[in-house]
mmCIF file of C-alpha atoms in Angstrom:
data_model
loop_
_atom_site.group_PDB
_atom_site.id
_atom_site.type_symbol
_atom_site.label_atom_id
_atom_site.label_comp_id
_atom_site.label_asym_id
_atom_site.label_seq_id
_atom_site.Cartn_x
_atom_site.Cartn_y
_atom_site.Cartn_z
ATOM 1 C CA MET K 1 19.282 35.186 -49.076
ATOM 2 C CA LYS K 2 15.599 34.302 -49.215
ATOM 3 C CA ILE K 3 16.500 30.597 -49.479
ATOM 4 C CA ASN K 4 18.689 30.782 -46.338
ATOM 5 C CA VAL K 5 15.878 32.456 -44.362
ATOM 6 C CA PHE K 6 13.459 29.817 -45.651
ATOM 7 C CA LYS K 7 15.831 26.977 -44.651
ATOM 8 C CA GLY K 8 16.346 28.538 -41.220
ATOM 9 C CA SER K 9 12.591 28.909 -40.712
ATOM 10 C CA MET K 10 12.037 25.272 -41.729
ATOM 11 C CA ILE K 11 14.691 24.077 -39.281
ATOM 12 C CA ILE K 12 13.154 26.094 -36.448
ATOM 13 C CA LEU K 13 9.687 24.802 -37.358
ATOM 14 C CA MET K 14 10.930 21.187 -37.378
ATOM 15 C CA VAL K 15 12.624 21.634 -33.989
ATOM 16 C CA LEU K 16 9.438 23.148 -32.534
ATOM 17 C CA LEU K 17 7.324 20.280 -33.907
ATOM 18 C CA PHE K 18 9.767 17.776 -32.448
ATOM 19 C CA LEU K 19 9.641 19.443 -29.023
ATOM 20 C CA VAL K 20 5.843 19.557 -29.078
ATOM 21 C CA SER K 21 5.624 15.856 -29.976
ATOM 22 C CA VAL K 22 8.133 14.867 -27.248
ATOM 23 C CA THR K 23 6.170 16.886 -24.688
ATOM 24 C CA ALA K 24 2.890 15.268 -25.789
ATOM 25 C CA VAL K 25 4.316 11.735 -25.518
ATOM 26 C CA SER K 26 5.874 12.507 -22.133
ATOM 27 C CA SER K 27 2.590 13.952 -20.909
ATOM 28 C CA ALA K 28 0.680 10.889 -22.092
ATOM 29 C CA ASP K 29 3.084 8.584 -20.240
ATOM 30 C CA ASN K 30 2.610 10.492 -16.983
ATOM 31 C CA ASN K 31 -1.189 10.526 -17.221
ATOM 32 C CA THR K 32 -1.833 6.834 -17.779
ATOM 33 C CA ASP K 33 -5.156 5.732 -16.443
ATOM 34 C CA VAL K 34 -5.004 3.449 -13.432
ATOM 35 C CA SER K 35 -7.496 0.603 -13.578
ATOM 36 C CA ILE K 36 -8.779 -1.524 -10.711
ATOM 37 C CA LEU K 37 -7.567 -5.123 -10.409
ATOM 38 C CA THR K 38 -8.862 -8.003 -8.275
ATOM 39 C CA LEU K 39 -6.798 -10.562 -6.346
ATOM 40 C CA SER K 40 -8.232 -13.642 -4.605
ATOM 41 C CA LYS K 41 -6.226 -15.956 -2.358
ATOM 42 C CA GLY K 42 -7.013 -18.072 0.681
ATOM 43 C CA GLY K 43 -10.668 -17.056 0.813
ATOM 44 C CA ILE K 44 -9.885 -13.330 0.665
ATOM 45 C CA THR K 45 -10.675 -11.098 -2.298
ATOM 46 C CA ILE K 46 -9.403 -7.536 -2.646
ATOM 47 C CA GLN K 47 -9.463 -4.815 -5.251
ATOM 48 C CA TYR K 48 -6.509 -2.499 -5.814
ATOM 49 C CA PRO K 49 -5.161 0.004 -8.373
ATOM 50 C CA SER K 50 -3.092 -1.312 -11.272
ATOM 51 C CA ASP K 51 0.011 0.638 -10.201
ATOM 52 C CA TRP K 52 0.167 -1.872 -7.328
ATOM 53 C CA GLY K 53 0.788 -5.611 -7.745
ATOM 54 C CA ASP K 54 1.001 -8.984 -6.042
ATOM 55 C CA SER K 55 4.246 -9.177 -4.042
ATOM 56 C CA GLN K 56 6.175 -11.297 -1.565
ATOM 57 C CA ALA K 57 5.178 -11.167 2.095
ATOM 58 C CA THR K 58 7.572 -11.375 5.000
ATOM 59 C CA SER K 59 5.182 -13.104 7.444
ATOM 60 C CA ASN K 60 4.410 -16.806 7.784
ATOM 61 C CA TYR K 61 0.758 -15.921 8.434
ATOM 62 C CA SER K 62 0.393 -13.901 5.237
ATOM 63 C CA VAL K 63 -2.450 -14.810 2.900
ATOM 64 C CA MET K 64 -1.555 -12.138 0.360
ATOM 65 C CA ALA K 65 0.514 -9.024 -0.095
ATOM 66 C CA ILE K 66 0.438 -6.218 -2.620
ATOM 67 C CA SER K 67 2.965 -3.457 -3.105
ATOM 68 C CA LYS K 68 3.282 -0.261 -5.042
ATOM 69 C CA ILE K 69 5.045 -1.582 -8.135
ATOM 70 C CA SER K 70 7.624 1.212 -8.202
ATOM 71 C CA SER K 71 8.715 0.280 -4.640
ATOM 72 C CA VAL K 72 9.394 -3.451 -5.188
ATOM 73 C CA ASP K 73 12.994 -4.605 -4.760
ATOM 74 C CA GLY K 74 14.834 -7.463 -6.492
ATOM 75 C CA LEU K 75 13.430 -9.987 -4.008
ATOM 76 C CA GLY K 76 9.853 -8.988 -4.833
ATOM 77 C CA ILE K 77 9.263 -7.190 -1.540
ATOM 78 C CA GLY K 78 7.753 -3.720 -1.641
ATOM 79 C CA LYS K 79 8.825 -0.843 0.559
ATOM 80 C CA ILE K 80 5.238 0.429 0.255
ATOM 81 C CA ASN K 81 2.934 -2.517 0.872
ATOM 82 C CA ILE K 82 -0.300 -3.944 2.194
ATOM 83 C CA ASN K 83 -0.126 -7.357 3.813
ATOM 84 C CA ILE K 84 -3.153 -9.423 4.829
ATOM 85 C CA GLU K 85 -2.665 -12.105 7.457
ATOM 86 C CA LYS K 86 -4.876 -14.754 9.003
ATOM 87 C CA LYS K 87 -3.940 -16.054 12.445
ATOM 88 C CA PRO K 88 -5.553 -18.606 14.722
ATOM 89 C CA PHE K 89 -6.155 -17.396 18.269
ATOM 90 C CA GLU K 90 -7.534 -18.630 21.560
ATOM 91 C CA GLY K 91 -9.373 -16.688 24.199
ATOM 92 C CA GLU K 92 -10.856 -13.227 23.864
ATOM 93 C CA PHE K 93 -10.080 -11.494 20.550
ATOM 94 C CA GLY K 94 -9.359 -8.040 22.032
ATOM 95 C CA SER K 95 -6.872 -9.526 24.499
ATOM 96 C CA PHE K 96 -5.155 -11.442 21.708
ATOM 97 C CA VAL K 97 -4.696 -8.284 19.620
ATOM 98 C CA ASN K 98 -3.576 -6.143 22.564
ATOM 99 C CA GLU K 99 -0.974 -8.740 23.624
ATOM 100 C CA THR K 100 0.648 -8.434 20.189
ATOM 101 C CA TYR K 101 1.246 -4.725 20.751
ATOM 102 C CA ASP K 102 2.161 -5.110 24.416
ATOM 103 C CA LYS K 103 5.177 -7.127 23.207
ATOM 104 C CA MET K 104 6.070 -4.385 20.708
ATOM 105 C CA LYS K 105 5.932 -1.685 23.396
ATOM 106 C CA LYS K 106 8.919 -3.384 25.059
ATOM 107 C CA ASP K 107 10.988 -3.139 21.865
ATOM 108 C CA SER K 108 12.550 0.326 21.420
ATOM 109 C CA SER K 109 12.520 -0.002 17.614
ATOM 110 C CA TYR K 110 8.703 0.337 17.699
ATOM 111 C CA LYS K 111 6.706 3.371 18.792
ATOM 112 C CA LEU K 112 2.941 3.222 19.167
ATOM 113 C CA VAL K 113 1.282 6.308 17.661
ATOM 114 C CA SER K 114 -2.378 5.440 18.319
ATOM 115 C CA SER K 115 -4.714 2.553 19.035
ATOM 116 C CA GLY K 116 -8.393 2.017 19.535
ATOM 117 C CA SER K 117 -11.644 0.535 18.328
ATOM 118 C CA VAL K 118 -12.973 1.432 14.879
ATOM 119 C CA VAL K 119 -15.834 0.335 12.646
ATOM 120 C CA VAL K 120 -14.900 -0.834 9.149
ATOM 121 C CA ASN K 121 -17.662 -1.840 6.735
ATOM 122 C CA ASN K 122 -20.102 -2.104 9.653
ATOM 123 C CA LYS K 123 -17.746 -4.473 11.477
ATOM 124 C CA GLU K 124 -16.020 -3.684 14.755
ATOM 125 C CA ALA K 125 -12.253 -3.758 14.514
ATOM 126 C CA TYR K 126 -9.095 -2.634 16.285
ATOM 127 C CA GLU K 127 -6.747 -0.089 14.739
ATOM 128 C CA TYR K 128 -3.069 0.333 15.593
ATOM 129 C CA VAL K 129 -0.776 2.940 14.070
ATOM 130 C CA TYR K 130 2.925 2.709 14.905
ATOM 131 C CA THR K 131 6.397 3.445 13.589
ATOM 132 C CA SER K 132 9.392 1.153 13.381
ATOM 133 C CA THR K 133 13.090 1.616 12.756
ATOM 134 C CA GLN K 134 13.966 -1.953 11.854
ATOM 135 C CA GLY K 135 15.429 -2.792 8.475
ATOM 136 C CA THR K 136 15.933 -0.108 5.858
ATOM 137 C CA GLY K 137 14.879 2.966 7.801
ATOM 138 C CA GLU K 138 11.932 4.430 9.606
ATOM 139 C CA LYS K 139 8.514 3.236 8.473
ATOM 140 C CA GLU K 140 4.965 3.962 9.530
ATOM 141 C CA HIS K 141 2.395 1.183 9.824
ATOM 142 C CA LYS K 142 -1.372 1.009 10.121
ATOM 143 C CA ALA K 143 -3.019 -2.268 11.107
ATOM 144 C CA ILE K 144 -6.725 -3.069 11.214
ATOM 145 C CA TRP K 145 -7.649 -6.244 13.125
ATOM 146 C CA PHE K 146 -10.971 -8.056 13.049
ATOM 147 C CA GLU K 147 -12.280 -11.496 13.858
ATOM 148 C CA LYS K 148 -14.308 -13.770 11.614
ATOM 149 C CA GLY K 149 -15.104 -17.430 12.121
ATOM 150 C CA GLY K 150 -12.693 -17.852 15.023
ATOM 151 C CA GLN K 151 -9.758 -16.453 13.028
ATOM 152 C CA ALA K 152 -7.922 -13.168 13.534
ATOM 153 C CA TYR K 153 -7.419 -11.134 10.367
ATOM 154 C CA VAL K 154 -5.076 -8.191 10.132
ATOM 155 C CA ILE K 155 -4.695 -5.858 7.187
ATOM 156 C CA MET K 156 -1.411 -3.977 7.528
ATOM 157 C CA TYR K 157 -0.170 -1.037 5.506
ATOM 158 C CA SER K 158 3.517 -0.096 5.739
ATOM 159 C CA ALA K 159 5.531 2.612 4.042
ATOM 160 C CA PRO K 160 8.548 4.800 4.676
ATOM 161 C CA ILE K 161 7.326 7.772 6.705
ATOM 162 C CA SER K 162 7.863 10.117 3.748
ATOM 163 C CA ASP K 163 5.521 7.987 1.575
ATOM 164 C CA PHE K 164 2.927 6.965 4.169
ATOM 165 C CA GLU K 165 0.289 9.686 3.764
ATOM 166 C CA ASN K 166 0.586 9.805 -0.048
ATOM 167 C CA ASN K 167 -0.352 6.119 -0.382
ATOM 168 C CA LEU K 168 -2.800 5.734 2.501
ATOM 169 C CA TYR K 169 -5.748 6.113 0.106
ATOM 170 C CA VAL K 170 -4.883 2.710 -1.432
ATOM 171 C CA PHE K 171 -5.063 1.033 1.993
ATOM 172 C CA ASP K 172 -8.422 2.709 2.630
ATOM 173 C CA PHE K 173 -9.691 1.547 -0.788
ATOM 174 C CA VAL K 174 -8.542 -2.062 -0.229
ATOM 175 C CA LEU K 175 -10.062 -2.064 3.244
ATOM 176 C CA SER K 176 -13.410 -0.733 2.039
ATOM 177 C CA ASN K 177 -13.668 -3.428 -0.663
ATOM 178 C CA ILE K 178 -12.228 -6.530 1.056
ATOM 179 C CA GLN K 179 -14.271 -9.722 1.023
ATOM 180 C CA ILE K 180 -13.583 -12.664 3.303
ATOM 181 C CA ASN K 181 -15.377 -15.875 2.439
#
């Protein structure tokens, strides 16, 4: 009888140890440290967290794009992404930027949430926040426009509305550390 109790206790102890080790490994996987990576392309250098990565852009003016790795599809395009574009322009910069959004206002799949002047890293810029219903569902977008050396630069963050606020900190981090040479 004592041997059966001893065997039963050993089995219970082994099961408990197994469960504790599985929980510890699972916990370690969920708490991986995120490091900061650097990407340089086309005279632009950014820093971003390692749970994001270089991805495909959908614009011809794109210099670089990064996406949250877990949101990238089979074509390499992220549902949660930051795209940096460089566009030539003529005339007054503010008019150029505003004309872009004047065209969007006529398209019912876009809704302007807010717009205005902002200062980013001691540089004047224009900020536009809008939603769109094109493609795979409703997304929210935030675009910061600024001019340097006769070129228009726009840094755009896009995400499904349900993911927008949770990932906005990455856009803010990229924006605060961007370097344009």
